[in-house]
mmCIF file of C-alpha atoms and ligand atoms in Angstrom:
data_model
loop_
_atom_site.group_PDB
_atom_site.id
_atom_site.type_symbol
_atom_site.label_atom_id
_atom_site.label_comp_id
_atom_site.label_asym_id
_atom_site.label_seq_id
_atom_site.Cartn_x
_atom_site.Cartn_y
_atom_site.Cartn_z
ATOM 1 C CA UNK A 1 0.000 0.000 0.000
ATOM 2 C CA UNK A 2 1.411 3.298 -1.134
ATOM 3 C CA UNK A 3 1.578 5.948 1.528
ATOM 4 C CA UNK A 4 1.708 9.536 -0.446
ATOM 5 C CA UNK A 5 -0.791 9.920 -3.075
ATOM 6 C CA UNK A 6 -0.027 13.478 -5.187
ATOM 7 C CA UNK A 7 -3.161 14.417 -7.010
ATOM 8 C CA UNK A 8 -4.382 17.536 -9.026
ATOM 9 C CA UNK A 9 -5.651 19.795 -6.639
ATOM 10 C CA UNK A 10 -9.118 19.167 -6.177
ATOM 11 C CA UNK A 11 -12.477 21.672 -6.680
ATOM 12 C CA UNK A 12 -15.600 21.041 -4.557
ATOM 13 C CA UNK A 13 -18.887 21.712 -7.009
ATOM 14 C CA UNK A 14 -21.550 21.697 -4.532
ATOM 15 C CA UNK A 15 -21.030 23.721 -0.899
ATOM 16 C CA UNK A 16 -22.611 26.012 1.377
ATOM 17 C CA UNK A 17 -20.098 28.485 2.536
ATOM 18 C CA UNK A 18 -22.998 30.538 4.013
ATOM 19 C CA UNK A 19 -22.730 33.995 5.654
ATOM 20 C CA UNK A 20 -21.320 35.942 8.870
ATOM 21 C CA UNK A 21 -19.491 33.751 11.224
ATOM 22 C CA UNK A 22 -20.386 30.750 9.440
ATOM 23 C CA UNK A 23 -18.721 32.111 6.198
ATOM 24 C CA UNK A 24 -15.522 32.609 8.523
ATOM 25 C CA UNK A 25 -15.468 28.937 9.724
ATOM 26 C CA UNK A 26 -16.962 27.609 6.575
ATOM 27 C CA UNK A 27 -14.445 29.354 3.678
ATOM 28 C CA UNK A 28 -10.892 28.599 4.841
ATOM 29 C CA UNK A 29 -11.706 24.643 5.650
ATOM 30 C CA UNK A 30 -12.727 24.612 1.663
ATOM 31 C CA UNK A 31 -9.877 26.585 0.973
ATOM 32 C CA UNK A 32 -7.194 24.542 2.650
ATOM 33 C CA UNK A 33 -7.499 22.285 0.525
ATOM 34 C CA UNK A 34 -10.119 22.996 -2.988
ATOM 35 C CA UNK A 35 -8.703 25.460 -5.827
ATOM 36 C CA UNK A 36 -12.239 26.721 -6.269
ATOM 37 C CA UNK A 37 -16.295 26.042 -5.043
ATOM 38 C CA UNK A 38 -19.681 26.205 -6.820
ATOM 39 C CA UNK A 39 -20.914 28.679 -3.885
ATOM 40 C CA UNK A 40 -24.726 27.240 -3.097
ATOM 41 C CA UNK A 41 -26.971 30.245 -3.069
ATOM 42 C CA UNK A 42 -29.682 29.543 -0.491
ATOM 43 C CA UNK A 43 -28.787 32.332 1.943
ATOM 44 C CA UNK A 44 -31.328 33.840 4.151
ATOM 45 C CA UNK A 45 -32.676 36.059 1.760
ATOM 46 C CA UNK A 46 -31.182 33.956 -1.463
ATOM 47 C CA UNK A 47 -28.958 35.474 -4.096
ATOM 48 C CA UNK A 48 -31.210 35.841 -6.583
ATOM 49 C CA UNK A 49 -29.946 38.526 -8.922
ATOM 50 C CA UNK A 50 -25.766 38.989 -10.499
ATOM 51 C CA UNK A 51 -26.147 41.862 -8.103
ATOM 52 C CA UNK A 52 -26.725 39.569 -4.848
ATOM 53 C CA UNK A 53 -23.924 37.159 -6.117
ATOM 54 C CA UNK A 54 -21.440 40.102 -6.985
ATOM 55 C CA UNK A 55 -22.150 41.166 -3.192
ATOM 56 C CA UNK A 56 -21.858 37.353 -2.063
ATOM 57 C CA UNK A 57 -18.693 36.900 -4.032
ATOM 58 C CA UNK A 58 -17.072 39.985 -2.483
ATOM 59 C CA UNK A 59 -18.270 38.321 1.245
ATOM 60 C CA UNK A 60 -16.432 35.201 0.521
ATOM 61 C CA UNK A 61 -13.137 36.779 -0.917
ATOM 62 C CA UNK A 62 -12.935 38.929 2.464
ATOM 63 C CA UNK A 63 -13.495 35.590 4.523
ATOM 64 C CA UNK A 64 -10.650 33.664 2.321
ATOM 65 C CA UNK A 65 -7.091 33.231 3.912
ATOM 66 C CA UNK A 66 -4.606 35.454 2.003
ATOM 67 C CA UNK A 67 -2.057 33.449 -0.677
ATOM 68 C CA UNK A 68 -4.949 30.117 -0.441
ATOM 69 C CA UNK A 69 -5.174 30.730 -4.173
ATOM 70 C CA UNK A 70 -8.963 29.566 -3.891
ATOM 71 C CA UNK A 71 -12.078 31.365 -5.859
ATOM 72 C CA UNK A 72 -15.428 31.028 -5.424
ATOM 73 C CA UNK A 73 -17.633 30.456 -8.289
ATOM 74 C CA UNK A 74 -21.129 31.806 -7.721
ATOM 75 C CA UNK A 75 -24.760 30.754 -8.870
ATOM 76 C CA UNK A 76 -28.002 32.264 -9.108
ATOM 77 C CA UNK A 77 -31.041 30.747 -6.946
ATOM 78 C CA UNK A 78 -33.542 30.409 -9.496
ATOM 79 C CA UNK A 79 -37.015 31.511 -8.582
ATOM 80 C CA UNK A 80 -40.771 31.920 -10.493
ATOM 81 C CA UNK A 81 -38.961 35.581 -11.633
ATOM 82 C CA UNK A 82 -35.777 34.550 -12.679
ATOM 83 C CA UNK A 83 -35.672 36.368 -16.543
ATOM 84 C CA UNK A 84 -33.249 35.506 -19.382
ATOM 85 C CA UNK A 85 -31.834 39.176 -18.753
ATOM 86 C CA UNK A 86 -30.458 38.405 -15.363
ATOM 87 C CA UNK A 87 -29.120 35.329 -17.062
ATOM 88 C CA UNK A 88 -27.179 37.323 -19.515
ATOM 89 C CA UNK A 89 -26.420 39.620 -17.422
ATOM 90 C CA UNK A 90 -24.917 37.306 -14.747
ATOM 91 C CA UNK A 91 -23.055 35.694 -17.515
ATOM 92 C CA UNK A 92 -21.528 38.511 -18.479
ATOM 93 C CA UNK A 93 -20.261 39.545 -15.154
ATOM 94 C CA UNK A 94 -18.345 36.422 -15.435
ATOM 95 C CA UNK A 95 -18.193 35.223 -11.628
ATOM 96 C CA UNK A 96 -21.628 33.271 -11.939
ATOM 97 C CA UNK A 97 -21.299 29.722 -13.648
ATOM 98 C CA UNK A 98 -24.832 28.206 -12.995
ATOM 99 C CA UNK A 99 -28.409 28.479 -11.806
ATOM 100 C CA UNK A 100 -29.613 26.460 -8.983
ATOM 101 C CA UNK A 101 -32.964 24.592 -9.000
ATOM 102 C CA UNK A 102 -34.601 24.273 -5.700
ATOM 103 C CA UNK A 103 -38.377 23.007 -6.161
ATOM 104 C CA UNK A 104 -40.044 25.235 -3.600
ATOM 105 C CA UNK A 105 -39.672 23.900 0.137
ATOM 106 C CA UNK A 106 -37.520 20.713 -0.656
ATOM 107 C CA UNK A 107 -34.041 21.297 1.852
ATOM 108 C CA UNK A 108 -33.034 24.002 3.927
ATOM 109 C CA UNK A 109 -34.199 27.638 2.994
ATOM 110 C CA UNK A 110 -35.567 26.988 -0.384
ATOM 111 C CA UNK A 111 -38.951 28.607 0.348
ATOM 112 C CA UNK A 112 -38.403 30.984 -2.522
ATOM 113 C CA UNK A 113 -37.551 27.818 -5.070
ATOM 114 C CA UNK A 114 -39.916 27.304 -7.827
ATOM 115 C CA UNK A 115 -43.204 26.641 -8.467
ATOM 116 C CA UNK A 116 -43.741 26.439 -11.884
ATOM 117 C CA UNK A 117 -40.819 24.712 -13.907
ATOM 118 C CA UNK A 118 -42.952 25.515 -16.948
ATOM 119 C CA UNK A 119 -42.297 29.389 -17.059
ATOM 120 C CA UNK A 120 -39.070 29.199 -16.899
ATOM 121 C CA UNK A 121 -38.946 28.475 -20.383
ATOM 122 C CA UNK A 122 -37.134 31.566 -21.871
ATOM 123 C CA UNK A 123 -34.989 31.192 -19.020
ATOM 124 C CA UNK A 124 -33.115 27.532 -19.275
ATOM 125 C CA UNK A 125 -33.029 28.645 -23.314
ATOM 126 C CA UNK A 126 -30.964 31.885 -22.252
ATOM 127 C CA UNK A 127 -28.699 29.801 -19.915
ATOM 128 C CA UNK A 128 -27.977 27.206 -22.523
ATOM 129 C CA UNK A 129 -27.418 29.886 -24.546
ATOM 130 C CA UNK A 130 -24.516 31.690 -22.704
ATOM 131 C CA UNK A 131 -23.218 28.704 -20.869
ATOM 132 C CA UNK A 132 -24.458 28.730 -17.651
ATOM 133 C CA UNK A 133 -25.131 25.351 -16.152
ATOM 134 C CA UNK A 134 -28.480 24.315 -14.122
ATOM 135 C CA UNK A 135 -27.560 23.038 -11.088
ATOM 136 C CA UNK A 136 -30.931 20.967 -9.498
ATOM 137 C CA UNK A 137 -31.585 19.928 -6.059
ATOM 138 C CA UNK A 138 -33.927 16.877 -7.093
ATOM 139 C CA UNK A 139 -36.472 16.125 -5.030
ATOM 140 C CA UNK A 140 -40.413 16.261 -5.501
ATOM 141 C CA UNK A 141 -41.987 18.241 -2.625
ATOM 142 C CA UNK A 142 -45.847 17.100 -2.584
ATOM 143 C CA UNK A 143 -47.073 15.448 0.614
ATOM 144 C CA UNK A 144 -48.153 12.191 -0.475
ATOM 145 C CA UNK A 145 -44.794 11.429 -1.701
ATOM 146 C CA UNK A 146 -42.706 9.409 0.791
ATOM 147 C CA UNK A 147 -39.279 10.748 1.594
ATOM 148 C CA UNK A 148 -37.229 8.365 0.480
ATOM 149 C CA UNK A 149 -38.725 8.212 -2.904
ATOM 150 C CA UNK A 150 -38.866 11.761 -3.682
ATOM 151 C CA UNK A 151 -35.489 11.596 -6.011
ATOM 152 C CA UNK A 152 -37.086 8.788 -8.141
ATOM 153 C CA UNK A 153 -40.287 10.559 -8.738
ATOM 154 C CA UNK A 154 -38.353 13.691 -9.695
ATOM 155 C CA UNK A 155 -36.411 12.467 -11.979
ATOM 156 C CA UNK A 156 -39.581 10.845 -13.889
ATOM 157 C CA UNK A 157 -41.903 14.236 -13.111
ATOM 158 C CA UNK A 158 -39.404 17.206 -13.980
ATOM 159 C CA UNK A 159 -35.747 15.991 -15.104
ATOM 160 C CA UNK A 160 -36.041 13.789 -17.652
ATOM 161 C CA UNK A 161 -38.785 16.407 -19.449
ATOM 162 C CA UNK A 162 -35.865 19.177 -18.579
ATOM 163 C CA UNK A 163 -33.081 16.906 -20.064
ATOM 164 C CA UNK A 164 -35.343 16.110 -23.122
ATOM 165 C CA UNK A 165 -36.431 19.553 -23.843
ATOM 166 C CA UNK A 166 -32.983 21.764 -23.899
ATOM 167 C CA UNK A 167 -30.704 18.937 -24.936
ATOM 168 C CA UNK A 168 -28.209 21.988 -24.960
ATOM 169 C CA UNK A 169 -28.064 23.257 -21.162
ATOM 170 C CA UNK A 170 -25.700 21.396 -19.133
ATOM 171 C CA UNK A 171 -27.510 20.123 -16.093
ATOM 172 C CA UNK A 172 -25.969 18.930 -12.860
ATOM 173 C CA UNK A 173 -27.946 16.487 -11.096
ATOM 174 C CA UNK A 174 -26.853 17.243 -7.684
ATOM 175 C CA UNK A 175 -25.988 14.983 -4.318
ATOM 176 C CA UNK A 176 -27.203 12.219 -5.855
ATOM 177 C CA UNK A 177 -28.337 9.103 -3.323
ATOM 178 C CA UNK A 178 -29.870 6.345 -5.485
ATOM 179 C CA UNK A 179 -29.237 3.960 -8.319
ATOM 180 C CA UNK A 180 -32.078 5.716 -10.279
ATOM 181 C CA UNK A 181 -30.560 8.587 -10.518
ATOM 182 C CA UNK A 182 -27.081 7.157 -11.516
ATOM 183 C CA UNK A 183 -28.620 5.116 -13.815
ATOM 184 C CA UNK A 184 -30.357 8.389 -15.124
ATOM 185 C CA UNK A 185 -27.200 10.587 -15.532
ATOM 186 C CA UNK A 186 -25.331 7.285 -17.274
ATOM 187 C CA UNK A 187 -28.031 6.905 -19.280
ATOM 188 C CA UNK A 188 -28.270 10.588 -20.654
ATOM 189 C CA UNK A 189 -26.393 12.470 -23.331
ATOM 190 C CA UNK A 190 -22.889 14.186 -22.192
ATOM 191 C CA UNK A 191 -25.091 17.273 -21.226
ATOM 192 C CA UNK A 192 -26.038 15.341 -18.089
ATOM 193 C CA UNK A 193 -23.807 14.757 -14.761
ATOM 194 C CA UNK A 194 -23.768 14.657 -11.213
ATOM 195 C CA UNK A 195 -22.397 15.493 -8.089
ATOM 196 C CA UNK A 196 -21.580 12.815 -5.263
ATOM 197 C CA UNK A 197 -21.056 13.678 -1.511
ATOM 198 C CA UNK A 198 -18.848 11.467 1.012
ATOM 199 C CA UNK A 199 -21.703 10.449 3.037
ATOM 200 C CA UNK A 200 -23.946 8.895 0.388
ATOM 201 C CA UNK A 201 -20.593 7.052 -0.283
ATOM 202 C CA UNK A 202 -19.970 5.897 2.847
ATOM 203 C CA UNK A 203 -23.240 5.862 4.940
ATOM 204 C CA UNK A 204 -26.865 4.427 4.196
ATOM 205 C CA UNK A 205 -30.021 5.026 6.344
ATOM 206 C CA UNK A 206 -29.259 2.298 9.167
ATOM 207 C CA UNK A 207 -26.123 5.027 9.725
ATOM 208 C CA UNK A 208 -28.800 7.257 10.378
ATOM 209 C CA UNK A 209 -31.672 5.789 12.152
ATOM 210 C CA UNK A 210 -30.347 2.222 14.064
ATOM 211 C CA UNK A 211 -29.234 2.464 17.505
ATOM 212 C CA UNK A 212 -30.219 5.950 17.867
ATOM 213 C CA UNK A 213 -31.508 8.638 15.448
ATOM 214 C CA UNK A 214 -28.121 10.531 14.320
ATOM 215 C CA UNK A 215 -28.723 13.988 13.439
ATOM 216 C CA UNK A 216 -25.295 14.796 12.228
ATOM 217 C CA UNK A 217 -25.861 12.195 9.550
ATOM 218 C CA UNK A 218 -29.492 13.604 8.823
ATOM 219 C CA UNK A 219 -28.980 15.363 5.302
ATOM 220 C CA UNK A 220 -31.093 16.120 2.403
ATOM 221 C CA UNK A 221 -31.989 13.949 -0.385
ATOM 222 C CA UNK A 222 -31.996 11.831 3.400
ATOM 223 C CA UNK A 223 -29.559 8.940 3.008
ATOM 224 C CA UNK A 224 -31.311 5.567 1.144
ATOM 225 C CA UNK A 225 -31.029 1.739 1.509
ATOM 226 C CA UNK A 226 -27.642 -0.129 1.352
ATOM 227 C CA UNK A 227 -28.528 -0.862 -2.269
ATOM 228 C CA UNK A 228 -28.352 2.722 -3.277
ATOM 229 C CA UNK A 229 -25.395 3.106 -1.471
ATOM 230 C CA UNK A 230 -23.580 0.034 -3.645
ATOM 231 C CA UNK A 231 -24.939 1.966 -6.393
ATOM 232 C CA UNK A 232 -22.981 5.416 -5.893
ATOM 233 C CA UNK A 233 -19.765 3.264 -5.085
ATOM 234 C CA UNK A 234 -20.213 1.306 -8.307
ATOM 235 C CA UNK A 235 -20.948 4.630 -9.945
ATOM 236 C CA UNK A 236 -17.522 5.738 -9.082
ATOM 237 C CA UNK A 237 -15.799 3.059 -9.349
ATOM 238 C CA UNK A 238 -16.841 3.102 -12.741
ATOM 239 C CA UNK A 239 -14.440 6.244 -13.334
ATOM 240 C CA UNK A 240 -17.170 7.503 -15.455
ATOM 241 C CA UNK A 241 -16.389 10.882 -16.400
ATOM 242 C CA UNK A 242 -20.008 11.875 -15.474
ATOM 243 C CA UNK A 243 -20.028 11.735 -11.798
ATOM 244 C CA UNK A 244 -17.817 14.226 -9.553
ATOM 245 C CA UNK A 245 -16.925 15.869 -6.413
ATOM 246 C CA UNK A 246 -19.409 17.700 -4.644
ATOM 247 C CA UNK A 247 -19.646 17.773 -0.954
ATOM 248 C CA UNK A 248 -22.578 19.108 -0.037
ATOM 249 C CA UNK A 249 -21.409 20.584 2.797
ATOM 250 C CA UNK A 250 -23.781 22.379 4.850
ATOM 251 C CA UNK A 251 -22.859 23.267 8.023
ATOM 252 C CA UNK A 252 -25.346 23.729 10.987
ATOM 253 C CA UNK A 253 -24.920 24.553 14.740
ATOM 254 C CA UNK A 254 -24.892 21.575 16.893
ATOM 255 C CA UNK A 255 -28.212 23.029 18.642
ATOM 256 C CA UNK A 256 -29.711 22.828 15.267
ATOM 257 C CA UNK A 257 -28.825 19.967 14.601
ATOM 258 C CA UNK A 258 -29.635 18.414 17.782
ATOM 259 C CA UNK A 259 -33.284 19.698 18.293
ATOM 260 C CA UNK A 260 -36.667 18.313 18.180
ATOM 261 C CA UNK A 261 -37.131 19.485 14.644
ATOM 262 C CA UNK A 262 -33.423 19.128 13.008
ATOM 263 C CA UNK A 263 -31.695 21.087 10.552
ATOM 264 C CA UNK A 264 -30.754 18.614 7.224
ATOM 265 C CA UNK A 265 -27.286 19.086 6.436
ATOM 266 C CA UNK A 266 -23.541 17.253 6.707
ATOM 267 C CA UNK A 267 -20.332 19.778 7.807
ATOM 268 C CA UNK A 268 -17.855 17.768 6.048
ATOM 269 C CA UNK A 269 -15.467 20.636 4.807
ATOM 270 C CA UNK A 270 -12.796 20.091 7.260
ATOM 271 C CA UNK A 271 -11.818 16.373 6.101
ATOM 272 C CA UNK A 272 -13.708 16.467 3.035
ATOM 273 C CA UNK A 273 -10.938 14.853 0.434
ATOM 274 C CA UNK A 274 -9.756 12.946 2.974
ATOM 275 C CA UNK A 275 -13.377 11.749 3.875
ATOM 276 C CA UNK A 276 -13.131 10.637 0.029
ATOM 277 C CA UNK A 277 -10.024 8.770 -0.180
ATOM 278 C CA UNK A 278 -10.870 7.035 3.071
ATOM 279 C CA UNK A 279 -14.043 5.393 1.366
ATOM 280 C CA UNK A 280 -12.752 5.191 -2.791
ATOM 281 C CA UNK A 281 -9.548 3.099 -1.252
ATOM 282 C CA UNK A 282 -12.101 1.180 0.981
ATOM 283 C CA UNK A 283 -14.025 0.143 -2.522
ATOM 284 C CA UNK A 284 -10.649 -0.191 -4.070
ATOM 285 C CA UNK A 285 -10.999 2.849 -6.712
ATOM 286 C CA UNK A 286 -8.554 4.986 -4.963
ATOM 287 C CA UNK A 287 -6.987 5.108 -8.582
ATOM 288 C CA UNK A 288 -10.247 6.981 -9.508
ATOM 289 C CA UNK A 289 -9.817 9.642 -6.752
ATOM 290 C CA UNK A 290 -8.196 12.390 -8.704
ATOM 291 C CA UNK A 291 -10.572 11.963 -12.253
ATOM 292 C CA UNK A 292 -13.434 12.349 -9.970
ATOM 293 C CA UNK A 293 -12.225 14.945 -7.714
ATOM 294 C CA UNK A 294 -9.932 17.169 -9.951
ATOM 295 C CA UNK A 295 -10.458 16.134 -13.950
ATOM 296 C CA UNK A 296 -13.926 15.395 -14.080
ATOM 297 C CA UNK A 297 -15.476 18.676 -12.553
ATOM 298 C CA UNK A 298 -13.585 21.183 -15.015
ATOM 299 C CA UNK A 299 -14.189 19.312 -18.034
ATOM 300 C CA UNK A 300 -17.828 19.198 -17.764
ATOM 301 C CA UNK A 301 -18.432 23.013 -16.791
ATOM 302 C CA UNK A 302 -15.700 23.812 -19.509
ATOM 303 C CA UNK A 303 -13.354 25.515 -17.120
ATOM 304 C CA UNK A 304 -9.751 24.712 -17.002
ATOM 305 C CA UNK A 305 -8.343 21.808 -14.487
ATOM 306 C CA UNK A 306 -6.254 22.817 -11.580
ATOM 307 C CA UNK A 307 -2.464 22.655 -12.562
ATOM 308 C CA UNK A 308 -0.774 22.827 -9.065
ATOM 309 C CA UNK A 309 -1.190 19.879 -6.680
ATOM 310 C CA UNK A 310 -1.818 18.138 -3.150
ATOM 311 C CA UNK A 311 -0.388 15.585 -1.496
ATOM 312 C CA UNK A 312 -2.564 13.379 1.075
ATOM 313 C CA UNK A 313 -0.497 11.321 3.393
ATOM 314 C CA UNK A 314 -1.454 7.811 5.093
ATOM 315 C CA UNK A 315 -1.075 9.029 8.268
ATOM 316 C CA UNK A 316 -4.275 8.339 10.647
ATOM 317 C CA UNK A 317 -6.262 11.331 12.827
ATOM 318 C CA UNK A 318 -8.885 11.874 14.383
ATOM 319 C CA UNK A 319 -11.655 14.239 13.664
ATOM 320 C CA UNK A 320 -12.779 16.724 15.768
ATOM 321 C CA UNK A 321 -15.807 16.179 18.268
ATOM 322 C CA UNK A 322 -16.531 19.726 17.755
ATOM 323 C CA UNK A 323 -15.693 23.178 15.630
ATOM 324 C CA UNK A 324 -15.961 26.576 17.058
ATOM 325 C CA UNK A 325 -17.577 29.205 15.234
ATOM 326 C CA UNK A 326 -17.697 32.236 16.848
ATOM 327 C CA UNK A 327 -17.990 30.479 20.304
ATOM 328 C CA UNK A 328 -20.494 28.345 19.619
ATOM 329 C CA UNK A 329 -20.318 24.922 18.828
ATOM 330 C CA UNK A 330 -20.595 22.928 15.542
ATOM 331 C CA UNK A 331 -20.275 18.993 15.277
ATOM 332 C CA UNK A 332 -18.332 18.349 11.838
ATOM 333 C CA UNK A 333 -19.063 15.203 9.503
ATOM 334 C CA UNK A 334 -17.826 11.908 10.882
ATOM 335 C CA UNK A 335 -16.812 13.522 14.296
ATOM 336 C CA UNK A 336 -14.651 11.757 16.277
ATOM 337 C CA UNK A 337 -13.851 8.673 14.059
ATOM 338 C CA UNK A 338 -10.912 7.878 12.211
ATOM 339 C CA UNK A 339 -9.644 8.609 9.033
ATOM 340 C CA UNK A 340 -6.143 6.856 7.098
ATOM 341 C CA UNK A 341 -5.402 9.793 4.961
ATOM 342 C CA UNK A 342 -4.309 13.309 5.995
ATOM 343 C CA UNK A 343 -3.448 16.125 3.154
ATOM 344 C CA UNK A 344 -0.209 17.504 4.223
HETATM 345 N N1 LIG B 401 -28.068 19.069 1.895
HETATM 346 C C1 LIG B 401 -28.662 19.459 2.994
HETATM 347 O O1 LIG B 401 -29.114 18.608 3.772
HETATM 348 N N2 LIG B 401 -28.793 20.761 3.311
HETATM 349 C C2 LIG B 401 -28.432 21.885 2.510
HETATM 350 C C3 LIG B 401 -29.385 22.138 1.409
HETATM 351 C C4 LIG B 401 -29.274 21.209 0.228
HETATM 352 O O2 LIG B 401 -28.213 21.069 -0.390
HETATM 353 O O3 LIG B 401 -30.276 20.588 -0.142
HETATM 354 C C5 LIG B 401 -28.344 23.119 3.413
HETATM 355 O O4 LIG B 401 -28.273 24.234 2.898
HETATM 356 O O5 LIG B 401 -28.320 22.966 4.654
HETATM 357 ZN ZN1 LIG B 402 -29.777 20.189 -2.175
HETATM 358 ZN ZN1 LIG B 403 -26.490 21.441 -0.948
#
């Protein structure tokens, strides 16, 4: 077993750096290690307009460590009044590289997602138009649709009518958790890929709910059966260029986490690459890693890859029962345990 492994350095294209002292906690763990982030934009309010994301980006650049080389690259929450203008418009700013697609009230503050995928018509054909990705959180949000098969039924209600209808937007099915949906993206043109977090790698819904609910494992689309799980890992394993790196990571306060009604969402930024090579070597595709965490991203958004590089190290630690942000507490992803590799 090798013990260095030198990969291109990494980008994460799915996280929550969020705002205020979370933005100060949240930016330099990305930025220790990832060149650059697809910045989620479901702030409290969302950035909605290139104006709110100019603002947003200027908030994250003041929160990154000096000579970290990282840049955030910012999207547009995509509501029932998102117009083809603010499209061009954020295109031509140049720091915005996709839209985000919350259906209204699936995951945390995505109140002001949308209602009506159907007016947004003139809007995906602007965005395939200038280049600018659609990023979807997919997940059906009626009542009468269990939890745990809300990814399924989106995919058959919305995406594959979205996929079929502007064959030329680039769409990013993201944090997927079931075979269906890798199936889907494998199964769809080159336009189609899709993100992949560490926990739907490396946890399934018994790590959530046997021997005691586990809120720090509570995320949304929730975690599925072992099946699904075996799916993602195959999906990797694959190497298929159409699945990469996205983390998801969403932090929370532990008091919002732990509560009565609790907040959906994994902190996994300060291990996050390691979090990946522990589970890709435990499927044996750790020969995968760097496609899927530094090649695979780039290509498909049509951005350059990284060309400087990091070194992990087989060198065990331990994370962290707790992060401090601003004096309060935060429990980070897969506190506490073990992991083999360490970037140095
Ligand atoms: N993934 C989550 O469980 N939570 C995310 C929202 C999201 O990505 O759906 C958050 O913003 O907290
Ligand atoms: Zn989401
Ligand atoms: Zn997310």
């Amino acid at each position: 077993m090798a013990d260095t492994l030198t990969i291109t350095r990494p980008d994460d294209w799915h996280i929550h750096l969020r705002d205020e002292a979370m933005l100060a906690t949240a930016v330099p763990a990305t930025a220790r290690v990832f060149a650059r982030a697809i910045a989620m934009p479901n702030l409290q309010p969302p950035v909605v307009t290139p104006a709110d994301a100019q603002a947003y980006y200027q908030r994250i650049q003041a929160a990154t460590p000096v000579d970290s080389g990282f840049t955030p690259l910012m999207t547009l929450y995509l509501t029932d009044n998102t117009t083809p203008e603010m499209v061009r418009e954020a295109a031509a700013q140049g720091i915005v590289k996709a839209c985000k697609l919350y259906p209204a009230n699936a995951t945390t503050n995505s109140a002001h997602g949308v209602t009506d995928l159907d007016g947004l018509d003139a809007t995906f054909e602007a965005m395939a138009e200038v280049g600018l990705l659609l990023l979807v959180h997919g997940e059906v949000t009626a009542d009468e649709v269990d939890v745990f098969d809300r990814e399924k039924v989106f995919i058959d209600a919305h995406l594959s009518g979205i996929v079929a209808k502007y064959p030329q937007l680039k769409v990013v099915f993201e944090h997927i958790t079931t075979g269906d949906a890798a199936e889907f993206v494998l199964a769809s043109g080159n336009n189609v890929a899709a993100t992949i977090t560490p926990q739907h790698l490396m946890y399934n819904r018994n790590h959530l709910l046997v021997g005691g609910i586990k809120p720090h494992n509570y995320c949304l689309p929730v975690l599925k059966r072992n099946t699904h799980q075996q799916a993602l890992q195959a999906a990797v394993a694959s190497g298929s260029s159409k699945f990469f790196l996205g983390t998801d990571s969403a932090p929370h306060l532990q008091h919002a986490k732990e509560n009565a009604c609790g907040c959906a969402g994994c902190y996994s930024a300060p291990a996050a690459l390691e979090l990946y090579a522990e589970i890709f070597e435990q499927i044996g595709a750790l020969d995968k890693l760097e496609a899927f965490a530094s090649f695979n991203g780039p290509d498909f958004y049509g951005l350059p890859r990284n060309t400087d590089t990091v070194t992990l190290v087989r060198d065990p630690w331990q994370i962290p029962a707790t992060v401090d942000v601003a004096g309060k507490p935060m429990v980070p992803f897969y506190a506490g345990e073990t992991l083999q590799w360490q970037v140095r």
